[in-house]
mmCIF file of C-alpha atoms in Angstrom:
data_model
loop_
_atom_site.group_PDB
_atom_site.id
_atom_site.type_symbol
_atom_site.label_atom_id
_atom_site.label_comp_id
_atom_site.label_asym_id
_atom_site.label_seq_id
_atom_site.Cartn_x
_atom_site.Cartn_y
_atom_site.Cartn_z
ATOM 1 C CA MET O 1 0.000 0.000 0.000
ATOM 2 C CA VAL O 2 2.682 2.455 1.049
ATOM 3 C CA ARG O 3 4.879 1.682 -1.977
ATOM 4 C CA GLY O 4 1.966 2.162 -4.361
ATOM 5 C CA CYS O 5 1.034 5.480 -2.762
ATOM 6 C CA ARG O 6 4.650 6.672 -2.777
ATOM 7 C CA PHE O 7 4.964 5.719 -6.448
ATOM 8 C CA LEU O 8 1.942 7.868 -7.364
ATOM 9 C CA ILE O 9 3.133 10.777 -5.224
ATOM 10 C CA ASP O 10 6.664 10.628 -6.668
ATOM 11 C CA ARG O 11 5.328 10.390 -10.222
ATOM 12 C CA ALA O 12 3.322 13.585 -9.713
ATOM 13 C CA ALA O 13 6.345 15.318 -8.173
ATOM 14 C CA ARG O 14 8.427 14.521 -11.272
ATOM 15 C CA ASP O 15 5.737 16.187 -13.374
ATOM 16 C CA ALA O 16 5.434 13.051 -15.449
ATOM 17 C CA THR O 17 2.719 14.284 -17.745
ATOM 18 C CA VAL O 18 4.071 12.198 -20.604
ATOM 19 C CA MET O 19 7.191 10.103 -20.391
ATOM 20 C CA PRO O 20 9.456 10.314 -23.461
ATOM 21 C CA GLY O 21 8.417 7.730 -26.042
ATOM 22 C CA CYS O 22 5.236 6.911 -24.100
ATOM 23 C CA GLU O 23 2.362 8.845 -25.654
ATOM 24 C CA ARG O 24 -0.874 7.866 -23.893
ATOM 25 C CA THR O 25 -4.286 8.481 -25.287
ATOM 26 C CA ALA O 26 -6.833 10.048 -22.964
ATOM 27 C CA ARG O 27 -8.804 6.787 -22.705
ATOM 28 C CA VAL O 28 -5.700 4.766 -21.846
ATOM 29 C CA ALA O 29 -4.666 7.351 -19.242
ATOM 30 C CA LEU O 30 -8.172 7.280 -17.738
ATOM 31 C CA ARG O 31 -8.137 3.481 -17.542
ATOM 32 C CA LEU O 32 -4.642 3.521 -16.017
ATOM 33 C CA ALA O 33 -5.802 5.991 -13.349
ATOM 34 C CA GLY O 34 -8.839 3.801 -12.659
ATOM 35 C CA ASN O 35 -6.627 0.748 -12.208
ATOM 36 C CA CYS O 36 -4.376 2.672 -9.804
ATOM 37 C CA LEU O 37 -7.423 3.673 -7.748
ATOM 38 C CA LYS O 38 -8.723 0.101 -7.832
ATOM 39 C CA GLU O 39 -5.459 -1.259 -6.432
ATOM 40 C CA LEU O 40 -5.252 1.378 -3.683
ATOM 41 C CA ASP O 41 -8.796 0.603 -2.615
ATOM 42 C CA ARG O 42 -8.170 -3.152 -2.677
ATOM 43 C CA PHE O 43 -5.156 -2.751 -0.391
ATOM 44 C CA LEU O 44 -7.108 -0.430 1.918
ATOM 45 C CA ALA O 45 -9.916 -2.999 2.203
ATOM 46 C CA ILE O 46 -7.366 -5.645 3.180
ATOM 47 C CA LEU O 47 -5.795 -3.312 5.764
ATOM 48 C CA ILE O 48 -9.200 -2.524 7.233
ATOM 49 C CA ASP O 49 -9.946 -6.238 7.548
ATOM 50 C CA GLU O 50 -6.580 -6.852 9.200
ATOM 51 C CA HIS O 51 -6.753 -3.904 11.613
ATOM 52 C CA ALA O 52 -10.401 -4.118 12.615
ATOM 53 C CA PRO O 53 -10.988 -5.285 16.172
ATOM 54 C CA PRO O 54 -12.184 -8.930 16.195
ATOM 55 C CA SER O 55 -15.711 -7.909 17.176
ATOM 56 C CA GLU O 56 -15.944 -5.493 14.211
ATOM 57 C CA ALA O 57 -14.127 -7.538 11.554
ATOM 58 C CA PRO O 58 -16.094 -9.158 8.746
ATOM 59 C CA SER O 59 -16.187 -12.921 8.630
ATOM 60 C CA ARG O 60 -12.964 -14.091 7.043
ATOM 61 C CA HIS O 61 -14.570 -16.399 4.507
ATOM 62 C CA GLY O 62 -17.712 -14.378 3.728
ATOM 63 C CA ALA O 63 -16.375 -11.011 2.618
ATOM 64 C CA ALA O 64 -13.118 -12.209 1.120
ATOM 65 C CA ALA O 65 -14.785 -14.897 -0.950
ATOM 66 C CA GLU O 66 -17.208 -12.390 -2.458
ATOM 67 C CA GLY O 67 -14.448 -9.868 -3.207
ATOM 68 C CA ASP O 68 -15.892 -7.310 -0.793
ATOM 69 C CA THR O 69 -13.792 -4.206 -1.305
ATOM 70 C CA ASP O 70 -16.250 -1.504 -0.218
ATOM 71 C CA SER O 71 -13.680 0.238 1.940
ATOM 72 C CA ALA O 72 -16.062 3.082 2.838
ATOM 73 C CA ARG O 73 -18.555 0.628 4.324
ATOM 74 C CA LYS O 74 -15.803 -1.330 6.060
ATOM 75 C CA LEU O 75 -14.277 1.819 7.539
ATOM 76 C CA SER O 76 -17.650 2.898 8.917
ATOM 77 C CA ARG O 77 -17.847 -0.315 10.965
ATOM 78 C CA ILE O 78 -14.672 0.381 12.944
ATOM 79 C CA LYS O 79 -15.751 2.229 16.082
ATOM 80 C CA ALA O 80 -12.275 3.653 16.729
ATOM 81 C CA MET O 81 -12.511 5.446 13.373
ATOM 82 C CA GLU O 82 -15.892 7.088 14.071
ATOM 83 C CA SER O 83 -14.427 10.558 14.472
ATOM 84 C CA ARG O 84 -13.053 10.346 10.918
ATOM 85 C CA PHE O 85 -16.135 8.631 9.495
ATOM 86 C CA PRO O 86 -18.192 11.436 7.940
ATOM 87 C CA VAL O 87 -15.419 13.083 5.935
ATOM 88 C CA ASP O 88 -13.394 9.987 5.070
ATOM 89 C CA VAL O 89 -16.357 7.895 3.998
ATOM 90 C CA LEU O 90 -17.710 10.672 1.768
ATOM 91 C CA ARG O 91 -14.304 10.976 0.151
ATOM 92 C CA LEU O 92 -13.942 7.197 -0.256
ATOM 93 C CA ARG O 93 -17.373 7.027 -1.891
ATOM 94 C CA ALA O 94 -16.404 9.821 -4.319
ATOM 95 C CA ILE O 95 -13.161 7.983 -5.105
ATOM 96 C CA GLY O 96 -15.196 4.826 -5.684
ATOM 97 C CA ARG O 97 -17.451 6.568 -8.202
ATOM 98 C CA VAL O 98 -14.444 8.065 -10.010
ATOM 99 C CA ARG O 99 -12.785 4.630 -10.050
ATOM 100 C CA ALA O 100 -15.954 2.992 -11.390
ATOM 101 C CA PHE O 101 -16.191 5.556 -14.178
ATOM 102 C CA ALA O 102 -12.501 5.290 -15.053
ATOM 103 C CA THR O 103 -12.598 1.500 -15.257
ATOM 104 C CA GLY O 104 -15.835 1.462 -17.249
ATOM 105 C CA HIS O 105 -17.982 -0.010 -14.464
ATOM 106 C CA SER O 106 -20.285 2.939 -13.946
ATOM 107 C CA PRO O 107 -23.404 4.253 -15.594
ATOM 108 C CA VAL O 108 -22.264 7.772 -14.636
ATOM 109 C CA SER O 109 -21.371 9.855 -17.647
ATOM 110 C CA SER O 110 -18.615 12.403 -17.625
ATOM 111 C CA GLY O 111 -19.884 15.776 -16.592
ATOM 112 C CA THR O 112 -20.910 17.676 -13.499
ATOM 113 C CA ARG O 113 -21.266 14.673 -11.161
ATOM 114 C CA LEU O 114 -17.890 13.251 -12.163
ATOM 115 C CA ALA O 115 -16.239 16.672 -11.791
ATOM 116 C CA GLN O 116 -17.742 17.034 -8.306
ATOM 117 C CA ASP O 117 -16.617 13.537 -7.318
ATOM 118 C CA LEU O 118 -13.106 14.159 -8.593
ATOM 119 C CA ALA O 119 -12.983 17.486 -6.739
ATOM 120 C CA ILE O 120 -13.957 15.702 -3.503
ATOM 121 C CA ALA O 121 -11.647 12.737 -4.157
ATOM 122 C CA ALA O 122 -8.566 14.850 -4.900
ATOM 123 C CA ARG O 123 -9.498 17.806 -2.684
ATOM 124 C CA GLY O 124 -9.276 20.078 -5.698
ATOM 125 C CA GLN O 125 -5.703 19.073 -6.558
ATOM 126 C CA GLY O 126 -4.719 18.611 -10.177
ATOM 127 C CA LEU O 127 -8.176 18.950 -11.667
ATOM 128 C CA VAL O 128 -8.196 19.281 -15.422
ATOM 129 C CA PRO O 129 -11.534 20.518 -16.760
ATOM 130 C CA PRO O 130 -12.337 18.467 -19.858
ATOM 131 C CA ARG O 131 -13.496 20.032 -23.077
ATOM 132 C CA HIS O 132 -17.107 19.293 -23.882
ATOM 133 C CA GLY O 133 -17.306 15.737 -25.197
ATOM 134 C CA ALA O 134 -13.658 14.980 -24.413
ATOM 135 C CA THR O 135 -12.505 12.127 -22.198
ATOM 136 C CA PRO O 136 -12.038 13.378 -18.622
ATOM 137 C CA VAL O 137 -8.491 13.520 -17.276
ATOM 138 C CA ILE O 138 -7.419 12.330 -13.836
ATOM 139 C CA SER O 139 -4.056 14.035 -13.507
ATOM 140 C CA ASP O 140 -1.013 12.658 -11.740
ATOM 141 C CA GLN O 141 -1.458 15.439 -9.163
ATOM 142 C CA ALA O 142 -5.024 14.282 -8.469
ATOM 143 C CA LEU O 143 -3.817 10.686 -8.064
ATOM 144 C CA ALA O 144 -1.072 11.909 -5.719
ATOM 145 C CA ALA O 145 -3.623 13.757 -3.564
ATOM 146 C CA ILE O 146 -5.721 10.591 -3.374
ATOM 147 C CA ALA O 147 -2.614 8.524 -2.549
ATOM 148 C CA GLU O 148 -1.777 10.909 0.307
ATOM 149 C CA PHE O 149 -5.307 10.396 1.643
ATOM 150 C CA TYR O 150 -4.865 6.611 1.527
ATOM 151 C CA LEU O 151 -1.534 6.976 3.355
ATOM 152 C CA SER O 152 -3.254 8.991 6.108
ATOM 153 C CA LEU O 153 -5.934 6.309 6.468
ATOM 154 C CA THR O 154 -3.245 3.630 6.608
ATOM 155 C CA ALA O 155 -1.361 5.497 9.340
ATOM 156 C CA CYS O 156 -4.565 5.986 11.317
ATOM 157 C CA LEU O 157 -5.491 2.304 11.042
ATOM 158 C CA LYS O 158 -2.021 1.259 12.177
ATOM 159 C CA ALA O 159 -2.160 3.698 15.111
ATOM 160 C CA GLN O 160 -5.553 2.358 16.185
ATOM 161 C CA HIS O 161 -4.226 -1.200 16.012
ATOM 162 C CA ALA O 162 -1.050 -0.500 18.018
#
């Protein structure tokens, strides 16, 4: 989790808009961003399962077998995280909708709702307003802001577990 987040943060710091010899189309870049978000969320769901108190943890064979990666719902079940719940869960849900759109698993079309979700997910960092009809862009800076959020959740989960 930490390595993946650091990779995204470092990539944004290098201003890696396009690497030499690696021209990406907007659709490929969107799918790549969606896959990055999918992996971060998958690792967060695993961390939540591992750091949840036994009384609040999901059954080990039920959730894992079904591929339950709704990290917002999982986070809301951990009582020690209640003070963070309202803001973090709203942000995780926005990230989930952006991820679903970027990976093609969402009925949401690009537009106002997606722009609002991306603004919440990245806290306004690195937003690139798309031209009308163009494929939306999730910038490296937006991914870095989301990665920093996942790092803060990871640190909080580890602190609660210690």
